[in-house]
Amino acid sequence: MTVIDISASVMQFLLAFVVVAPLLGAVAALLPAPPGLKGKNPDQAVLRHGVTVTGAVLIATIVLAVGFDHDHPATMQATTDISWIPALDVRIHLGIDGISLPLLLLTALLTFLCALYSYFKLPAGPSPKAFVALVLVLESGTLATFAVLDLLLFFLAFEMVLIPMYFLIARWGGGQRQAAAWKFILYTLLGSVVMLLGILLIGLKSGTFDMVALATDNGRGLTTSVQVIAVLAIGLGLAVKTPMWPLHSWLPDAHTAAPTVGSVLLAGVLLKMGTYGFVRILLPIAPDGMRTFAPYLAAFAVVGIVYGSLACLALARTGAKGDLKRLIAYSSVGHMGFVLLGIATMTPTGVNGALFANIAHGLITGLLFFLVGAIKDRYGTADLDTLAGATGAALYGRAPRLGALLAFAAIASLGLPGLAGFWGEMLTLFGAYSPAEGLSRPAFRTFMAIGAFGTLLTAAYMLIVVRRVCMGEHTPHSRLSPDDRTPQAAYDPEPPGAAGVRPATTPQLADIQTYEAAAWTPLAALTVLAGLWPAVLLGLTDPAVQKLLAGGKS
């Protein structure tokens, strides 16, 4: 069933447009603005250009989803297959199925919302032209990663996002941005070198880099030893990007230093590339190798769940001087642990849970980073002790809509039933209860119990954050005085009294602005929709996952 019947050639064009348009837009962003489009100044013109290009890509992706045959989500659709480098049998092979389509939509949506937010709130840094161009290159690389069906093209797209993200952190980031950017690039590049060796091993031993052909073969053309080496090499590169404990240490630094939109794209989109690689490449192409490493992957995953939660609890406690952005970064380590646990079960239930948790994490954590960025802009800090200690009634009293949305995002992140975060974690734990044949049930049930304990820890630190930031610490010094160092622009102006003196009342924080509401509302709405109607997503992913795990047979 398709909502609108769109011809195959138009679908091919739309998918190619979605991948290539941001790249062309990035080149155009660096050119001088045409006289009729300059607006108030060239900076405004290039920011408007970013919104226009990302908006066009989002519309094309939505039309692609509307024309997608939802009765056959396991079939590759909108495919293009052109020989590119005949000597290596490398092909420009594009296509989407029920696994990749939701990730395309998520990427296009988040990038558009970041461009819209930046139009009104550009982070401090060098030229806006370079900023817009880097965001568009980042979008093109991410969309290509989810759309290509050739292993070497996948690697090129996978690497394409590193340079723009490095510069976004290094040039537009906050404190310690240079060190954080270098750590990000070194970790990911070292992981990628090992991943390339694994990809070349598969291609040379099987005679093809075509991901569809390799998935259909289901590892029958590769010996078990080759599969084990390939999973170890490729899995290491993917694990760094995910990131899996203990290869995660670049993530908190990168998030803490990155500008708001950089954090949103890093958490909402880039981390998904690693887990997508596990599902698209390793599960179908090297199943025997995955079966060998699945218990170890699950063990690292649950350690990451508990470690991430304990790190967040340590940052959330009074007196820890914890940075709120750093705390949410550590929460991502825990949430991506659930995704890896679901993949390690090698069952349809677990893998569907992993894919659902991927999308839910992108929506919820993207919203959280937007909100924390807004709070930091208003207060001039993301230090949790400062935020909790400087206010009595905190956000609920000063900016009620901002406080309510932060509380909503926090309870969505902890997995409250009825919101998107619940289904991914639940399906992942169900998958761990009954893993694939050949995997140890006692071990995976132990992992399930540890993962379930991690959900309790997640609830604990999220509720502490809500209490401290939204409700505040009720101390005698909890109300702001006129001498506090909070930026005055963060407050709504109050009319002066008769003598020209402002009333001695606690000043109000600026609540959610119109442009912020426009950027954040879609994420909140989709979080509710996915929570109340999970079949929208599972109806796409489940048939594709079943086919993937069955070796290409529906």
PDB file of C-alpha atoms in Angstrom, residues 144-261:
ATOM      1  CA  ALA A 144      24.122   8.815   2.186  1.00  0.00           C
ATOM      2  CA  THR A 145      25.147   6.440   4.994  1.00  0.00           C
ATOM      3  CA  PHE A 146      21.539   5.317   5.392  1.00  0.00           C
ATOM      4  CA  ALA A 147      20.832   5.139   1.638  1.00  0.00           C
ATOM      5  CA  VAL A 148      23.881   3.471   0.025  1.00  0.00           C
ATOM      6  CA  LEU A 149      24.022  -0.290  -0.567  1.00  0.00           C
ATOM      7  CA  ASP A 150      27.711  -0.684  -1.429  1.00  0.00           C
ATOM      8  CA  LEU A 151      30.220  -1.333   1.350  1.00  0.00           C
ATOM      9  CA  LEU A 152      32.900   1.028   0.040  1.00  0.00           C
ATOM     10  CA  LEU A 153      30.357   3.790  -0.552  1.00  0.00           C
ATOM     11  CA  PHE A 154      29.061   3.172   2.973  1.00  0.00           C
ATOM     12  CA  PHE A 155      32.587   3.688   4.313  1.00  0.00           C
ATOM     13  CA  LEU A 156      33.055   6.905   2.312  1.00  0.00           C
ATOM     14  CA  ALA A 157      29.707   8.302   3.522  1.00  0.00           C
ATOM     15  CA  PHE A 158      30.502   7.158   7.079  1.00  0.00           C
ATOM     16  CA  GLU A 159      33.760   9.130   6.986  1.00  0.00           C
ATOM     17  CA  MET A 160      32.276  12.149   5.228  1.00  0.00           C
ATOM     18  CA  VAL A 161      30.621  13.408   8.415  1.00  0.00           C
ATOM     19  CA  LEU A 162      33.796  13.509  10.525  1.00  0.00           C
ATOM     20  CA  ILE A 163      35.386  16.676   9.114  1.00  0.00           C
ATOM     21  CA  PRO A 164      32.283  18.916   9.304  1.00  0.00           C
ATOM     22  CA  MET A 165      31.548  17.773  12.871  1.00  0.00           C
ATOM     23  CA  TYR A 166      35.186  18.382  13.836  1.00  0.00           C
ATOM     24  CA  PHE A 167      35.009  21.989  12.609  1.00  0.00           C
ATOM     25  CA  LEU A 168      31.568  22.596  14.155  1.00  0.00           C
ATOM     26  CA  ILE A 169      33.021  21.648  17.544  1.00  0.00           C
ATOM     27  CA  ALA A 170      36.438  23.269  17.086  1.00  0.00           C
ATOM     28  CA  ARG A 171      35.246  26.618  15.653  1.00  0.00           C
ATOM     29  CA  TRP A 172      31.740  27.150  17.082  1.00  0.00           C
ATOM     30  CA  GLY A 173      32.039  25.227  20.366  1.00  0.00           C
ATOM     31  CA  GLY A 174      32.501  26.409  23.946  1.00  0.00           C
ATOM     32  CA  GLY A 175      35.278  25.842  26.455  1.00  0.00           C
ATOM     33  CA  GLN A 176      37.908  23.170  25.735  1.00  0.00           C
ATOM     34  CA  ARG A 177      36.560  22.889  22.194  1.00  0.00           C
ATOM     35  CA  GLN A 178      39.933  22.235  20.526  1.00  0.00           C
ATOM     36  CA  ALA A 179      40.768  19.316  22.807  1.00  0.00           C
ATOM     37  CA  ALA A 180      37.257  17.867  22.452  1.00  0.00           C
ATOM     38  CA  ALA A 181      37.349  18.162  18.656  1.00  0.00           C
ATOM     39  CA  TRP A 182      40.748  16.450  18.445  1.00  0.00           C
ATOM     40  CA  LYS A 183      39.595  13.649  20.726  1.00  0.00           C
ATOM     41  CA  PHE A 184      36.484  13.159  18.569  1.00  0.00           C
ATOM     42  CA  ILE A 185      38.420  12.996  15.294  1.00  0.00           C
ATOM     43  CA  LEU A 186      41.205  10.754  16.610  1.00  0.00           C
ATOM     44  CA  TYR A 187      38.871   8.182  18.171  1.00  0.00           C
ATOM     45  CA  THR A 188      36.611   7.969  15.135  1.00  0.00           C
ATOM     46  CA  LEU A 189      39.422   7.939  12.563  1.00  0.00           C
ATOM     47  CA  LEU A 190      41.302   5.159  14.361  1.00  0.00           C
ATOM     48  CA  GLY A 191      38.101   3.127  14.536  1.00  0.00           C
ATOM     49  CA  SER A 192      37.453   3.775  10.859  1.00  0.00           C
ATOM     50  CA  VAL A 193      40.893   2.522   9.765  1.00  0.00           C
ATOM     51  CA  VAL A 194      40.196  -0.834  11.393  1.00  0.00           C
ATOM     52  CA  MET A 195      36.672  -0.873   9.912  1.00  0.00           C
ATOM     53  CA  LEU A 196      38.042  -0.339   6.386  1.00  0.00           C
ATOM     54  CA  LEU A 197      40.289  -3.399   6.771  1.00  0.00           C
ATOM     55  CA  GLY A 198      37.238  -5.487   7.712  1.00  0.00           C
ATOM     56  CA  ILE A 199      35.241  -4.163   4.738  1.00  0.00           C
ATOM     57  CA  LEU A 200      38.103  -4.952   2.338  1.00  0.00           C
ATOM     58  CA  LEU A 201      38.377  -8.462   3.816  1.00  0.00           C
ATOM     59  CA  ILE A 202      34.692  -9.131   3.133  1.00  0.00           C
ATOM     60  CA  GLY A 203      34.886  -7.701  -0.383  1.00  0.00           C
ATOM     61  CA  LEU A 204      38.020  -9.649  -1.346  1.00  0.00           C
ATOM     62  CA  LYS A 205      36.829 -12.956   0.116  1.00  0.00           C
ATOM     63  CA  SER A 206      33.294 -12.747  -1.279  1.00  0.00           C
ATOM     64  CA  GLY A 207      34.110 -11.063  -4.593  1.00  0.00           C
ATOM     65  CA  THR A 208      31.588  -8.240  -4.161  1.00  0.00           C
ATOM     66  CA  PHE A 209      30.930  -5.131  -2.077  1.00  0.00           C
ATOM     67  CA  ASP A 210      27.193  -5.184  -2.840  1.00  0.00           C
ATOM     68  CA  MET A 211      25.382  -5.170   0.518  1.00  0.00           C
ATOM     69  CA  VAL A 212      22.155  -6.658  -0.877  1.00  0.00           C
ATOM     70  CA  ALA A 213      23.959  -9.582  -2.528  1.00  0.00           C
ATOM     71  CA  LEU A 214      26.050 -10.181   0.582  1.00  0.00           C
ATOM     72  CA  ALA A 215      22.973 -10.079   2.845  1.00  0.00           C
ATOM     73  CA  THR A 216      21.148 -12.551   0.583  1.00  0.00           C
ATOM     74  CA  ASP A 217      24.176 -14.867   0.688  1.00  0.00           C
ATOM     75  CA  ASN A 218      23.945 -14.593   4.501  1.00  0.00           C
ATOM     76  CA  GLY A 219      27.592 -15.427   5.107  1.00  0.00           C
ATOM     77  CA  ARG A 220      27.549 -18.690   3.152  1.00  0.00           C
ATOM     78  CA  GLY A 221      30.403 -17.479   0.938  1.00  0.00           C
ATOM     79  CA  LEU A 222      32.589 -16.567   3.933  1.00  0.00           C
ATOM     80  CA  THR A 223      34.305 -18.970   6.299  1.00  0.00           C
ATOM     81  CA  THR A 224      33.642 -18.653  10.012  1.00  0.00           C
ATOM     82  CA  SER A 225      37.175 -17.377  10.676  1.00  0.00           C
ATOM     83  CA  VAL A 226      36.772 -14.640   8.028  1.00  0.00           C
ATOM     84  CA  GLN A 227      33.425 -13.660   9.558  1.00  0.00           C
ATOM     85  CA  VAL A 228      34.924 -13.491  13.054  1.00  0.00           C
ATOM     86  CA  ILE A 229      37.791 -11.248  11.888  1.00  0.00           C
ATOM     87  CA  ALA A 230      35.387  -9.065   9.868  1.00  0.00           C
ATOM     88  CA  VAL A 231      33.003  -8.624  12.796  1.00  0.00           C
ATOM     89  CA  LEU A 232      35.883  -7.748  15.114  1.00  0.00           C
ATOM     90  CA  ALA A 233      37.320  -5.171  12.694  1.00  0.00           C
ATOM     91  CA  ILE A 234      34.096  -3.578  11.423  1.00  0.00           C
ATOM     92  CA  GLY A 235      32.422  -3.842  14.826  1.00  0.00           C
ATOM     93  CA  LEU A 236      35.275  -1.921  16.460  1.00  0.00           C
ATOM     94  CA  GLY A 237      34.824   1.011  14.075  1.00  0.00           C
ATOM     95  CA  LEU A 238      31.055   0.974  14.507  1.00  0.00           C
ATOM     96  CA  ALA A 239      31.358   0.669  18.304  1.00  0.00           C
ATOM     97  CA  VAL A 240      33.457   3.846  18.492  1.00  0.00           C
ATOM     98  CA  LYS A 241      30.802   5.814  16.589  1.00  0.00           C
ATOM     99  CA  THR A 242      27.883   4.333  18.587  1.00  0.00           C
ATOM    100  CA  PRO A 243      29.635   4.790  21.169  1.00  0.00           C
ATOM    101  CA  MET A 244      29.973   1.559  23.149  1.00  0.00           C
ATOM    102  CA  TRP A 245      31.593   1.435  26.578  1.00  0.00           C
ATOM    103  CA  PRO A 246      34.624   1.627  26.999  1.00  0.00           C
ATOM    104  CA  LEU A 247      35.152   3.423  23.660  1.00  0.00           C
ATOM    105  CA  HIS A 248      32.818   6.248  24.659  1.00  0.00           C
ATOM    106  CA  SER A 249      35.165   8.721  26.333  1.00  0.00           C
ATOM    107  CA  TRP A 250      35.212  11.132  23.366  1.00  0.00           C
ATOM    108  CA  LEU A 251      31.435  11.665  23.582  1.00  0.00           C
ATOM    109  CA  PRO A 252      30.995  13.650  26.842  1.00  0.00           C
ATOM    110  CA  ASP A 253      33.813  16.047  25.901  1.00  0.00           C
ATOM    111  CA  ALA A 254      32.435  16.525  22.377  1.00  0.00           C
ATOM    112  CA  HIS A 255      28.897  17.213  23.635  1.00  0.00           C
ATOM    113  CA  THR A 256      30.039  19.568  26.385  1.00  0.00           C
ATOM    114  CA  ALA A 257      32.095  21.655  23.939  1.00  0.00           C
ATOM    115  CA  ALA A 258      29.787  21.500  20.894  1.00  0.00           C
ATOM    116  CA  PRO A 259      27.292  24.276  20.065  1.00  0.00           C
ATOM    117  CA  THR A 260      23.626  23.414  20.626  1.00  0.00           C
ATOM    118  CA  VAL A 261      22.908  22.324  17.061  1.00  0.00           C
TER     119      VAL A 261
END
